[in-house]
PDB file of C-alpha atoms and ligand atoms in Angstrom:
ATOM      1  CA  MET I   1     -73.870 -64.002   3.130  1.00  0.00           C
ATOM      2  CA  LEU I   2     -72.746 -61.294   5.181  1.00  0.00           C
ATOM      3  CA  ASN I   3     -74.820 -58.672   6.498  1.00  0.00           C
ATOM      4  CA  ILE I   4     -73.422 -55.354   5.980  1.00  0.00           C
ATOM      5  CA  ALA I   5     -74.179 -51.958   7.995  1.00  0.00           C
ATOM      6  CA  VAL I   6     -73.443 -48.530   6.581  1.00  0.00           C
ATOM      7  CA  LEU I   7     -72.482 -45.665   8.849  1.00  0.00           C
ATOM      8  CA  VAL I   8     -73.230 -42.211   7.483  1.00  0.00           C
ATOM      9  CA  SER I   9     -73.796 -38.442   8.728  1.00  0.00           C
ATOM     10  CA  GLY I  10     -74.088 -36.798   5.456  1.00  0.00           C
ATOM     11  CA  GLY I  11     -74.840 -36.665   1.576  1.00  0.00           C
ATOM     12  CA  GLY I  12     -74.226 -40.404   1.350  1.00  0.00           C
ATOM     13  CA  THR I  13     -72.488 -40.672  -2.053  1.00  0.00           C
ATOM     14  CA  ASN I  14     -70.374 -43.367  -0.860  1.00  0.00           C
ATOM     15  CA  LEU I  15     -73.468 -45.054   0.451  1.00  0.00           C
ATOM     16  CA  GLN I  16     -74.815 -44.683  -3.070  1.00  0.00           C
ATOM     17  CA  ALA I  17     -71.597 -46.102  -4.675  1.00  0.00           C
ATOM     18  CA  LEU I  18     -72.045 -49.134  -2.516  1.00  0.00           C
ATOM     19  CA  ILE I  19     -75.888 -49.705  -3.339  1.00  0.00           C
ATOM     20  CA  ASP I  20     -75.102 -49.040  -6.910  1.00  0.00           C
ATOM     21  CA  ALA I  21     -72.272 -51.865  -6.620  1.00  0.00           C
ATOM     22  CA  GLN I  22     -74.435 -54.121  -5.003  1.00  0.00           C
ATOM     23  CA  HIS I  23     -77.205 -53.717  -7.584  1.00  0.00           C
ATOM     24  CA  ARG I  24     -74.547 -54.492 -10.217  1.00  0.00           C
ATOM     25  CA  GLY I  25     -73.833 -57.574  -8.464  1.00  0.00           C
ATOM     26  CA  GLU I  26     -70.514 -56.559  -7.500  1.00  0.00           C
ATOM     27  CA  ILE I  27     -70.762 -57.107  -3.842  1.00  0.00           C
ATOM     28  CA  SER I  28     -70.569 -60.950  -3.716  1.00  0.00           C
ATOM     29  CA  GLY I  29     -71.425 -62.359  -0.414  1.00  0.00           C
ATOM     30  CA  GLY I  30     -72.538 -59.414   1.198  1.00  0.00           C
ATOM     31  CA  LYS I  31     -76.038 -57.446   1.517  1.00  0.00           C
ATOM     32  CA  ILE I  32     -76.221 -53.829   2.942  1.00  0.00           C
ATOM     33  CA  THR I  33     -79.046 -54.715   5.554  1.00  0.00           C
ATOM     34  CA  LEU I  34     -78.468 -51.346   7.758  1.00  0.00           C
ATOM     35  CA  VAL I  35     -78.003 -47.668   7.120  1.00  0.00           C
ATOM     36  CA  LEU I  36     -77.287 -46.216  10.321  1.00  0.00           C
ATOM     37  CA  SER I  37     -77.043 -42.114  10.610  1.00  0.00           C
ATOM     38  CA  GLY I  38     -75.137 -39.980  13.119  1.00  0.00           C
ATOM     39  CA  LYS I  39     -77.357 -37.147  11.905  1.00  0.00           C
ATOM     40  CA  ALA I  40     -80.985 -36.817  11.703  1.00  0.00           C
ATOM     41  CA  ASP I  41     -81.086 -34.986   8.632  1.00  0.00           C
ATOM     42  CA  ALA I  42     -78.488 -36.614   6.460  1.00  0.00           C
ATOM     43  CA  PHE I  43     -79.424 -37.008   2.845  1.00  0.00           C
ATOM     44  CA  ALA I  44     -78.016 -40.486   2.972  1.00  0.00           C
ATOM     45  CA  LEU I  45     -81.275 -41.791   4.849  1.00  0.00           C
ATOM     46  CA  HIS I  46     -83.314 -40.681   1.684  1.00  0.00           C
ATOM     47  CA  ARG I  47     -80.849 -42.817  -0.468  1.00  0.00           C
ATOM     48  CA  ALA I  48     -81.427 -45.923   1.809  1.00  0.00           C
ATOM     49  CA  GLU I  49     -85.095 -45.362   1.974  1.00  0.00           C
ATOM     50  CA  LYS I  50     -85.017 -44.868  -1.952  1.00  0.00           C
ATOM     51  CA  ALA I  51     -83.065 -48.470  -1.861  1.00  0.00           C
ATOM     52  CA  GLY I  52     -85.702 -50.000   0.315  1.00  0.00           C
ATOM     53  CA  ILE I  53     -82.622 -50.569   3.327  1.00  0.00           C
ATOM     54  CA  PRO I  54     -83.765 -50.081   6.810  1.00  0.00           C
ATOM     55  CA  THR I  55     -82.448 -47.378   8.280  1.00  0.00           C
ATOM     56  CA  GLU I  56     -81.640 -46.095  12.215  1.00  0.00           C
ATOM     57  CA  VAL I  57     -80.515 -42.663  13.842  1.00  0.00           C
ATOM     58  CA  LEU I  58     -78.312 -42.556  16.717  1.00  0.00           C
ATOM     59  CA  LEU I  59     -77.393 -39.114  17.910  1.00  0.00           C
ATOM     60  CA  ARG I  60     -74.279 -38.998  19.874  1.00  0.00           C
ATOM     61  CA  LYS I  61     -75.587 -35.982  21.564  1.00  0.00           C
ATOM     62  CA  SER I  62     -78.514 -37.641  22.666  1.00  0.00           C
ATOM     63  CA  PHE I  63     -76.706 -39.841  25.104  1.00  0.00           C
ATOM     64  CA  SER I  64     -75.011 -38.083  28.558  1.00  0.00           C
ATOM     65  CA  ALA I  65     -72.419 -41.100  28.739  1.00  0.00           C
ATOM     66  CA  GLN I  66     -70.225 -42.760  26.027  1.00  0.00           C
ATOM     67  CA  GLU I  67     -70.968 -45.947  27.578  1.00  0.00           C
ATOM     68  CA  GLU I  68     -74.992 -45.609  27.040  1.00  0.00           C
ATOM     69  CA  TYR I  69     -74.254 -44.560  23.345  1.00  0.00           C
ATOM     70  CA  ASP I  70     -71.749 -47.778  22.771  1.00  0.00           C
ATOM     71  CA  ARG I  71     -74.377 -49.857  24.401  1.00  0.00           C
ATOM     72  CA  SER I  72     -77.221 -48.582  22.208  1.00  0.00           C
ATOM     73  CA  LEU I  73     -75.014 -48.983  18.907  1.00  0.00           C
ATOM     74  CA  LEU I  74     -73.812 -52.537  19.855  1.00  0.00           C
ATOM     75  CA  GLU I  75     -77.688 -53.559  20.647  1.00  0.00           C
ATOM     76  CA  ILE I  76     -78.645 -51.987  16.941  1.00  0.00           C
ATOM     77  CA  LEU I  77     -75.786 -53.681  15.314  1.00  0.00           C
ATOM     78  CA  SER I  78     -76.737 -57.004  17.225  1.00  0.00           C
ATOM     79  CA  ARG I  79     -80.068 -56.801  16.589  1.00  0.00           C
ATOM     80  CA  TYR I  80     -79.755 -56.400  12.444  1.00  0.00           C
ATOM     81  CA  GLU I  81     -77.059 -59.519  13.132  1.00  0.00           C
ATOM     82  CA  ILE I  82     -74.305 -57.155  11.315  1.00  0.00           C
ATOM     83  CA  ASP I  83     -70.851 -58.651  10.019  1.00  0.00           C
ATOM     84  CA  LEU I  84     -69.236 -56.201   8.935  1.00  0.00           C
ATOM     85  CA  VAL I  85     -69.519 -52.149   9.441  1.00  0.00           C
ATOM     86  CA  VAL I  86     -68.685 -49.767   6.970  1.00  0.00           C
ATOM     87  CA  LEU I  87     -68.172 -46.154   7.877  1.00  0.00           C
ATOM     88  CA  ALA I  88     -68.978 -43.726   4.803  1.00  0.00           C
ATOM     89  CA  GLY I  89     -68.831 -40.353   5.877  1.00  0.00           C
ATOM     90  CA  PHE I  90     -69.515 -41.159   9.544  1.00  0.00           C
ATOM     91  CA  MET I  91     -68.290 -38.271  11.544  1.00  0.00           C
ATOM     92  CA  THR I  92     -68.181 -39.629  15.050  1.00  0.00           C
ATOM     93  CA  ILE I  93     -65.182 -41.355  16.829  1.00  0.00           C
ATOM     94  CA  ILE I  94     -65.871 -45.093  17.486  1.00  0.00           C
ATOM     95  CA  SER I  95     -64.918 -46.067  21.005  1.00  0.00           C
ATOM     96  CA  ASN I  96     -62.391 -48.495  21.994  1.00  0.00           C
ATOM     97  CA  HIS I  97     -65.361 -50.500  23.303  1.00  0.00           C
ATOM     98  CA  VAL I  98     -67.053 -51.134  20.145  1.00  0.00           C
ATOM     99  CA  VAL I  99     -63.846 -51.365  18.245  1.00  0.00           C
ATOM    100  CA  ARG I 100     -62.998 -54.454  20.354  1.00  0.00           C
ATOM    101  CA  HIS I 101     -66.296 -56.062  19.491  1.00  0.00           C
ATOM    102  CA  TYR I 102     -65.760 -55.604  15.826  1.00  0.00           C
ATOM    103  CA  GLU I 103     -61.920 -56.231  15.418  1.00  0.00           C
ATOM    104  CA  ASN I 104     -61.069 -55.848  11.947  1.00  0.00           C
ATOM    105  CA  LYS I 105     -64.840 -55.748  10.879  1.00  0.00           C
ATOM    106  CA  ILE I 106     -65.106 -52.053  10.803  1.00  0.00           C
ATOM    107  CA  ILE I 107     -63.979 -50.435   7.489  1.00  0.00           C
ATOM    108  CA  ASN I 108     -63.700 -46.478   6.831  1.00  0.00           C
ATOM    109  CA  VAL I 109     -62.851 -44.552   3.687  1.00  0.00           C
ATOM    110  CA  HIS I 110     -60.669 -41.208   4.091  1.00  0.00           C
ATOM    111  CA  PRO I 111     -60.170 -38.580   1.502  1.00  0.00           C
ATOM    112  CA  ALA I 112     -56.458 -38.399   1.651  1.00  0.00           C
ATOM    113  CA  LEU I 113     -53.704 -40.892   1.306  1.00  0.00           C
ATOM    114  CA  ILE I 114     -52.893 -41.729   4.954  1.00  0.00           C
ATOM    115  CA  PRO I 115     -50.761 -41.111   6.749  1.00  0.00           C
ATOM    116  CA  SER I 116     -51.509 -37.562   5.525  1.00  0.00           C
ATOM    117  CA  PHE I 117     -54.074 -35.085   6.456  1.00  0.00           C
ATOM    118  CA  CYS I 118     -55.961 -37.655   8.766  1.00  0.00           C
ATOM    119  CA  GLY I 119     -56.808 -38.297  12.369  1.00  0.00           C
ATOM    120  CA  GLU I 120     -58.810 -36.031  14.611  1.00  0.00           C
ATOM    121  CA  GLY I 121     -60.180 -32.611  13.157  1.00  0.00           C
ATOM    122  CA  PHE I 122     -59.693 -34.093   9.368  1.00  0.00           C
ATOM    123  CA  TYR I 123     -62.756 -34.725   8.038  1.00  0.00           C
ATOM    124  CA  GLY I 124     -64.816 -33.850   5.280  1.00  0.00           C
ATOM    125  CA  LEU I 125     -63.560 -30.595   3.285  1.00  0.00           C
ATOM    126  CA  LYS I 126     -61.137 -29.739   5.903  1.00  0.00           C
ATOM    127  CA  VAL I 127     -59.017 -32.640   4.452  1.00  0.00           C
ATOM    128  CA  HIS I 128     -59.047 -31.281   1.230  1.00  0.00           C
ATOM    129  CA  GLU I 129     -58.230 -27.404   2.560  1.00  0.00           C
ATOM    130  CA  ALA I 130     -55.151 -28.783   4.391  1.00  0.00           C
ATOM    131  CA  ALA I 131     -53.921 -30.658   1.503  1.00  0.00           C
ATOM    132  CA  LEU I 132     -54.368 -27.417  -1.074  1.00  0.00           C
ATOM    133  CA  GLU I 133     -52.888 -25.437   1.767  1.00  0.00           C
ATOM    134  CA  LYS I 134     -49.588 -27.783   1.894  1.00  0.00           C
ATOM    135  CA  GLY I 135     -49.373 -27.470  -1.790  1.00  0.00           C
ATOM    136  CA  VAL I 136     -49.397 -31.042  -2.241  1.00  0.00           C
ATOM    137  CA  LYS I 137     -49.511 -32.125  -6.087  1.00  0.00           C
ATOM    138  CA  VAL I 138     -50.817 -35.611  -5.491  1.00  0.00           C
ATOM    139  CA  THR I 139     -53.717 -36.755  -3.038  1.00  0.00           C
ATOM    140  CA  GLY I 140     -56.456 -39.626  -3.072  1.00  0.00           C
ATOM    141  CA  ALA I 141     -58.216 -41.622  -1.132  1.00  0.00           C
ATOM    142  CA  THR I 142     -57.560 -44.747   1.529  1.00  0.00           C
ATOM    143  CA  VAL I 143     -59.626 -47.484   2.953  1.00  0.00           C
ATOM    144  CA  HIS I 144     -58.426 -48.883   6.095  1.00  0.00           C
ATOM    145  CA  PHE I 145     -59.832 -51.021   9.011  1.00  0.00           C
ATOM    146  CA  VAL I 146     -60.766 -48.951  12.083  1.00  0.00           C
ATOM    147  CA  ASN I 147     -58.901 -49.361  15.155  1.00  0.00           C
ATOM    148  CA  GLU I 148     -58.511 -47.410  18.461  1.00  0.00           C
ATOM    149  CA  VAL I 149     -56.602 -44.720  16.798  1.00  0.00           C
ATOM    150  CA  CYS I 150     -58.350 -42.402  14.377  1.00  0.00           C
ATOM    151  CA  ASP I 151     -57.252 -43.089  11.051  1.00  0.00           C
ATOM    152  CA  GLY I 152     -54.699 -45.529  12.338  1.00  0.00           C
ATOM    153  CA  GLY I 153     -55.991 -48.899  11.323  1.00  0.00           C
ATOM    154  CA  PRO I 154     -54.575 -51.367   8.545  1.00  0.00           C
ATOM    155  CA  ILE I 155     -54.530 -49.957   5.219  1.00  0.00           C
ATOM    156  CA  ILE I 156     -56.721 -52.078   2.729  1.00  0.00           C
ATOM    157  CA  LEU I 157     -56.750 -49.889  -0.448  1.00  0.00           C
ATOM    158  CA  GLN I 158     -55.624 -46.676  -1.477  1.00  0.00           C
ATOM    159  CA  LYS I 159     -55.443 -44.723  -4.827  1.00  0.00           C
ATOM    160  CA  ALA I 160     -53.893 -41.739  -5.767  1.00  0.00           C
ATOM    161  CA  VAL I 161     -55.422 -38.451  -7.365  1.00  0.00           C
ATOM    162  CA  GLU I 162     -54.237 -35.483  -9.149  1.00  0.00           C
ATOM    163  CA  VAL I 163     -54.368 -32.241  -7.497  1.00  0.00           C
ATOM    164  CA  LEU I 164     -54.780 -29.771 -10.376  1.00  0.00           C
ATOM    165  CA  PRO I 165     -54.128 -25.750 -10.678  1.00  0.00           C
ATOM    166  CA  GLY I 166     -57.101 -23.736  -9.776  1.00  0.00           C
ATOM    167  CA  ASP I 167     -58.425 -26.625  -7.443  1.00  0.00           C
ATOM    168  CA  THR I 168     -60.859 -25.444  -4.821  1.00  0.00           C
ATOM    169  CA  PRO I 169     -61.676 -27.824  -1.582  1.00  0.00           C
ATOM    170  CA  GLU I 170     -65.153 -28.332  -3.251  1.00  0.00           C
ATOM    171  CA  ILE I 171     -63.460 -29.477  -6.596  1.00  0.00           C
ATOM    172  CA  LEU I 172     -61.000 -31.282  -5.395  1.00  0.00           C
ATOM    173  CA  GLN I 173     -63.128 -33.236  -3.359  1.00  0.00           C
ATOM    174  CA  ARG I 174     -65.562 -34.305  -5.916  1.00  0.00           C
ATOM    175  CA  ARG I 175     -62.357 -35.373  -7.945  1.00  0.00           C
ATOM    176  CA  VAL I 176     -61.271 -37.513  -4.950  1.00  0.00           C
ATOM    177  CA  MET I 177     -64.992 -39.078  -4.703  1.00  0.00           C
ATOM    178  CA  GLU I 178     -65.238 -39.631  -8.145  1.00  0.00           C
ATOM    179  CA  GLN I 179     -61.707 -41.209  -8.883  1.00  0.00           C
ATOM    180  CA  ALA I 180     -60.893 -42.867  -5.691  1.00  0.00           C
ATOM    181  CA  GLU I 181     -63.547 -43.192  -3.028  1.00  0.00           C
ATOM    182  CA  TRP I 182     -66.523 -44.547  -4.910  1.00  0.00           C
ATOM    183  CA  LYS I 183     -63.990 -47.111  -6.491  1.00  0.00           C
ATOM    184  CA  LEU I 184     -62.170 -48.028  -3.641  1.00  0.00           C
ATOM    185  CA  LEU I 185     -64.971 -48.548  -0.956  1.00  0.00           C
ATOM    186  CA  PRO I 186     -67.008 -51.037  -2.804  1.00  0.00           C
ATOM    187  CA  LYS I 187     -63.978 -52.825  -4.064  1.00  0.00           C
ATOM    188  CA  ALA I 188     -62.694 -53.551  -0.262  1.00  0.00           C
ATOM    189  CA  VAL I 189     -66.461 -54.213   0.753  1.00  0.00           C
ATOM    190  CA  SER I 190     -66.289 -57.109  -1.909  1.00  0.00           C
ATOM    191  CA  LEU I 191     -62.752 -58.212  -0.970  1.00  0.00           C
ATOM    192  CA  PHE I 192     -64.011 -58.339   2.560  1.00  0.00           C
ATOM    193  CA  CYS I 193     -66.793 -60.361   1.763  1.00  0.00           C
ATOM    194  CA  GLU I 194     -64.700 -63.023  -0.056  1.00  0.00           C
ATOM    195  CA  GLY I 195     -62.587 -63.455   2.636  1.00  0.00           C
ATOM    196  CA  ARG I 196     -59.718 -62.133   0.481  1.00  0.00           C
ATOM    197  CA  ILE I 197     -58.478 -59.662   3.334  1.00  0.00           C
ATOM    198  CA  LYS I 198     -55.791 -60.717   5.978  1.00  0.00           C
ATOM    199  CA  VAL I 199     -54.211 -58.747   8.664  1.00  0.00           C
ATOM    200  CA  ALA I 200     -51.284 -59.408  10.168  1.00  0.00           C
ATOM    201  CA  ASP I 201     -48.672 -57.496  12.509  1.00  0.00           C
ATOM    202  CA  GLY I 202     -50.923 -54.234  12.022  1.00  0.00           C
ATOM    203  CA  ARG I 203     -50.816 -54.549   8.052  1.00  0.00           C
ATOM    204  CA  ALA I 204     -53.781 -55.862   5.714  1.00  0.00           C
ATOM    205  CA  THR I 205     -52.769 -57.796   2.773  1.00  0.00           C
ATOM    206  CA  ILE I 206     -55.114 -58.870  -0.176  1.00  0.00           C
ATOM    207  CA  LYS I 207     -55.318 -62.969  -1.093  1.00  0.00           C
ATOM    208  CA  GLU I 208     -55.129 -63.075  -4.927  1.00  0.00           C
ATOM    209  CA  ASP I 209     -58.263 -64.338  -6.357  1.00  0.00           C
TER     210      ASP I 209
HETATM  211  N1  LIG V   1     -62.144 -45.266  16.339  1.00  0.00           N
HETATM  212  C1  LIG V   1     -62.410 -44.727  15.042  1.00  0.00           C
HETATM  213  N2  LIG V   1     -63.714 -44.218  14.668  1.00  0.00           N
HETATM  214  C2  LIG V   1     -63.657 -43.694  13.631  1.00  0.00           C
HETATM  215  C3  LIG V   1     -62.634 -43.540  12.417  1.00  0.00           C
HETATM  216  C4  LIG V   1     -61.303 -44.440  12.846  1.00  0.00           C
HETATM  217  O1  LIG V   1     -60.515 -44.323  11.885  1.00  0.00           O
HETATM  218  N3  LIG V   1     -61.263 -44.664  14.260  1.00  0.00           N
HETATM  219  N4  LIG V   1     -62.695 -43.072  11.156  1.00  0.00           N
HETATM  220  C5  LIG V   1     -63.412 -41.667  11.172  1.00  0.00           C
HETATM  221  C6  LIG V   1     -64.071 -41.027  10.175  1.00  0.00           C
HETATM  222  N5  LIG V   1     -62.999 -40.090  10.103  1.00  0.00           N
HETATM  223  C7  LIG V   1     -61.811 -40.243   9.342  1.00  0.00           C
HETATM  224  O2  LIG V   1     -61.794 -41.123   8.290  1.00  0.00           O
HETATM  225  C8  LIG V   1     -63.321 -38.935  10.826  1.00  0.00           C
HETATM  226  C9  LIG V   1     -64.375 -38.755  11.364  1.00  0.00           C
HETATM  227  C10 LIG V   1     -64.387 -37.251  12.267  1.00  0.00           C
HETATM  228  C11 LIG V   1     -63.387 -36.853  12.644  1.00  0.00           C
HETATM  229  C12 LIG V   1     -63.590 -35.529  13.693  1.00  0.00           C
HETATM  230  O3  LIG V   1     -62.684 -34.919  14.083  1.00  0.00           O
HETATM  231  N6  LIG V   1     -64.853 -35.654  14.276  1.00  0.00           N
HETATM  232  C13 LIG V   1     -65.012 -34.373  15.090  1.00  0.00           C
HETATM  233  C14 LIG V   1     -66.116 -34.314  15.189  1.00  0.00           C
HETATM  234  C15 LIG V   1     -67.165 -33.815  13.817  1.00  0.00           C
HETATM  235  C16 LIG V   1     -68.493 -33.535  13.644  1.00  0.00           C
HETATM  236  O4  LIG V   1     -69.134 -34.145  14.488  1.00  0.00           O
HETATM  237  O5  LIG V   1     -69.193 -33.001  12.726  1.00  0.00           O
HETATM  238  C17 LIG V   1     -64.605 -34.622  16.515  1.00  0.00           C
HETATM  239  O6  LIG V   1     -64.517 -35.981  16.704  1.00  0.00           O
HETATM  240  O7  LIG V   1     -64.202 -33.649  16.846  1.00  0.00           O
HETATM  241  C18 LIG V   1     -62.126 -37.192  12.395  1.00  0.00           C
HETATM  242  C19 LIG V   1     -62.071 -38.318  11.524  1.00  0.00           C
HETATM  243  C20 LIG V   1     -65.082 -42.043  11.815  1.00  0.00           C
HETATM  244  N7  LIG V   1     -64.729 -42.932  13.397  1.00  0.00           N
HETATM  245  N1  GAR V   2     -62.649 -38.471   8.180  1.00  0.00           N
HETATM  246  C1  GAR V   2     -63.617 -39.006   7.217  1.00  0.00           C
HETATM  247  C2  GAR V   2     -64.261 -38.184   6.217  1.00  0.00           C
HETATM  248  O1  GAR V   2     -63.833 -37.293   5.821  1.00  0.00           O
HETATM  249  N2  GAR V   2     -64.935 -39.078   5.384  1.00  0.00           N
HETATM  250  C3  GAR V   2     -65.053 -38.263   4.125  1.00  0.00           C
HETATM  251  O2  GAR V   2     -66.233 -37.760   4.342  1.00  0.00           O
HETATM  252  C4  GAR V   2     -67.140 -37.600   2.841  1.00  0.00           C
HETATM  253  C5  GAR V   2     -68.584 -38.056   2.949  1.00  0.00           C
HETATM  254  O3  GAR V   2     -69.441 -38.100   1.791  1.00  0.00           O
HETATM  255  P1  GAR V   2     -70.511 -38.988   1.407  1.00  0.00           P
HETATM  256  O4  GAR V   2     -71.498 -38.691   2.515  1.00  0.00           O
HETATM  257  O5  GAR V   2     -71.342 -38.072   0.038  1.00  0.00           O
HETATM  258  O6  GAR V   2     -70.073 -40.377   1.358  1.00  0.00           O
HETATM  259  C6  GAR V   2     -66.173 -38.673   1.985  1.00  0.00           C
HETATM  260  O7  GAR V   2     -65.541 -37.607   1.022  1.00  0.00           O
HETATM  261  C7  GAR V   2     -65.565 -39.318   3.043  1.00  0.00           C
HETATM  262  O8  GAR V   2     -64.203 -39.639   2.262  1.00  0.00           O
END
């Protein structure tokens, strides 16, 4: 059974999708054993506590040096014997040092079809604001491994979502969450725990069941 840490910063709807999938028995071979928040007031922490999952808070601004933050993050992940790290609305860029410790063992969900609307500065509603500003007719969500490049890691799963006339960033965000993020992330975590994701030449492939 793999130990899964879910890193959060906000409302935690993607965390909730993972918790619900686990309760439905859809994440075979893995268990959420830690929720770590980058913000002390994240509602995601309440979702974890309600589900009986241990929580930790680690604030980047509490550390003067990146190395100290990295050391603390790695110590927590080691203490909980974490095998897979899931970034579910986590808004801190993970350093190369930490990425190297968990190469192809950190999964992130991004609310756009990478390589569109991604990278530094593209997070939360800002992603959907950019999509609407550009006038795209289709957007979606991407689940990918995390590497040194923000949103640049091997793509695991993607799902397209229609942009509709009259969409606001909030309406579009909700549709992308409902139709894509909350389906893709549990699926990707389950595939990882089943050992069905292989990475070669910077690309991820899914082994047939
Ligand atoms: N090494 C990596 N770290 C992280 C990745 C990644 O792909 N590689 N993904 C992000 C999540 N994310 C997009 O999916 C993302 C998060 C945050 C930002 C961003 O620009 N953040 C701001 C600060 C925002 C805040 O503190 O409220 C910033 O760094 O200036 C872009 C993309 C998680 N980490
Ligand atoms: N670049 C990262 C990023 O923008 N992540 C996005 O933040 C939101 C978190 O919502 P949640 O806390 O309700 O899961 C989600 O839409 C997620 O895709």
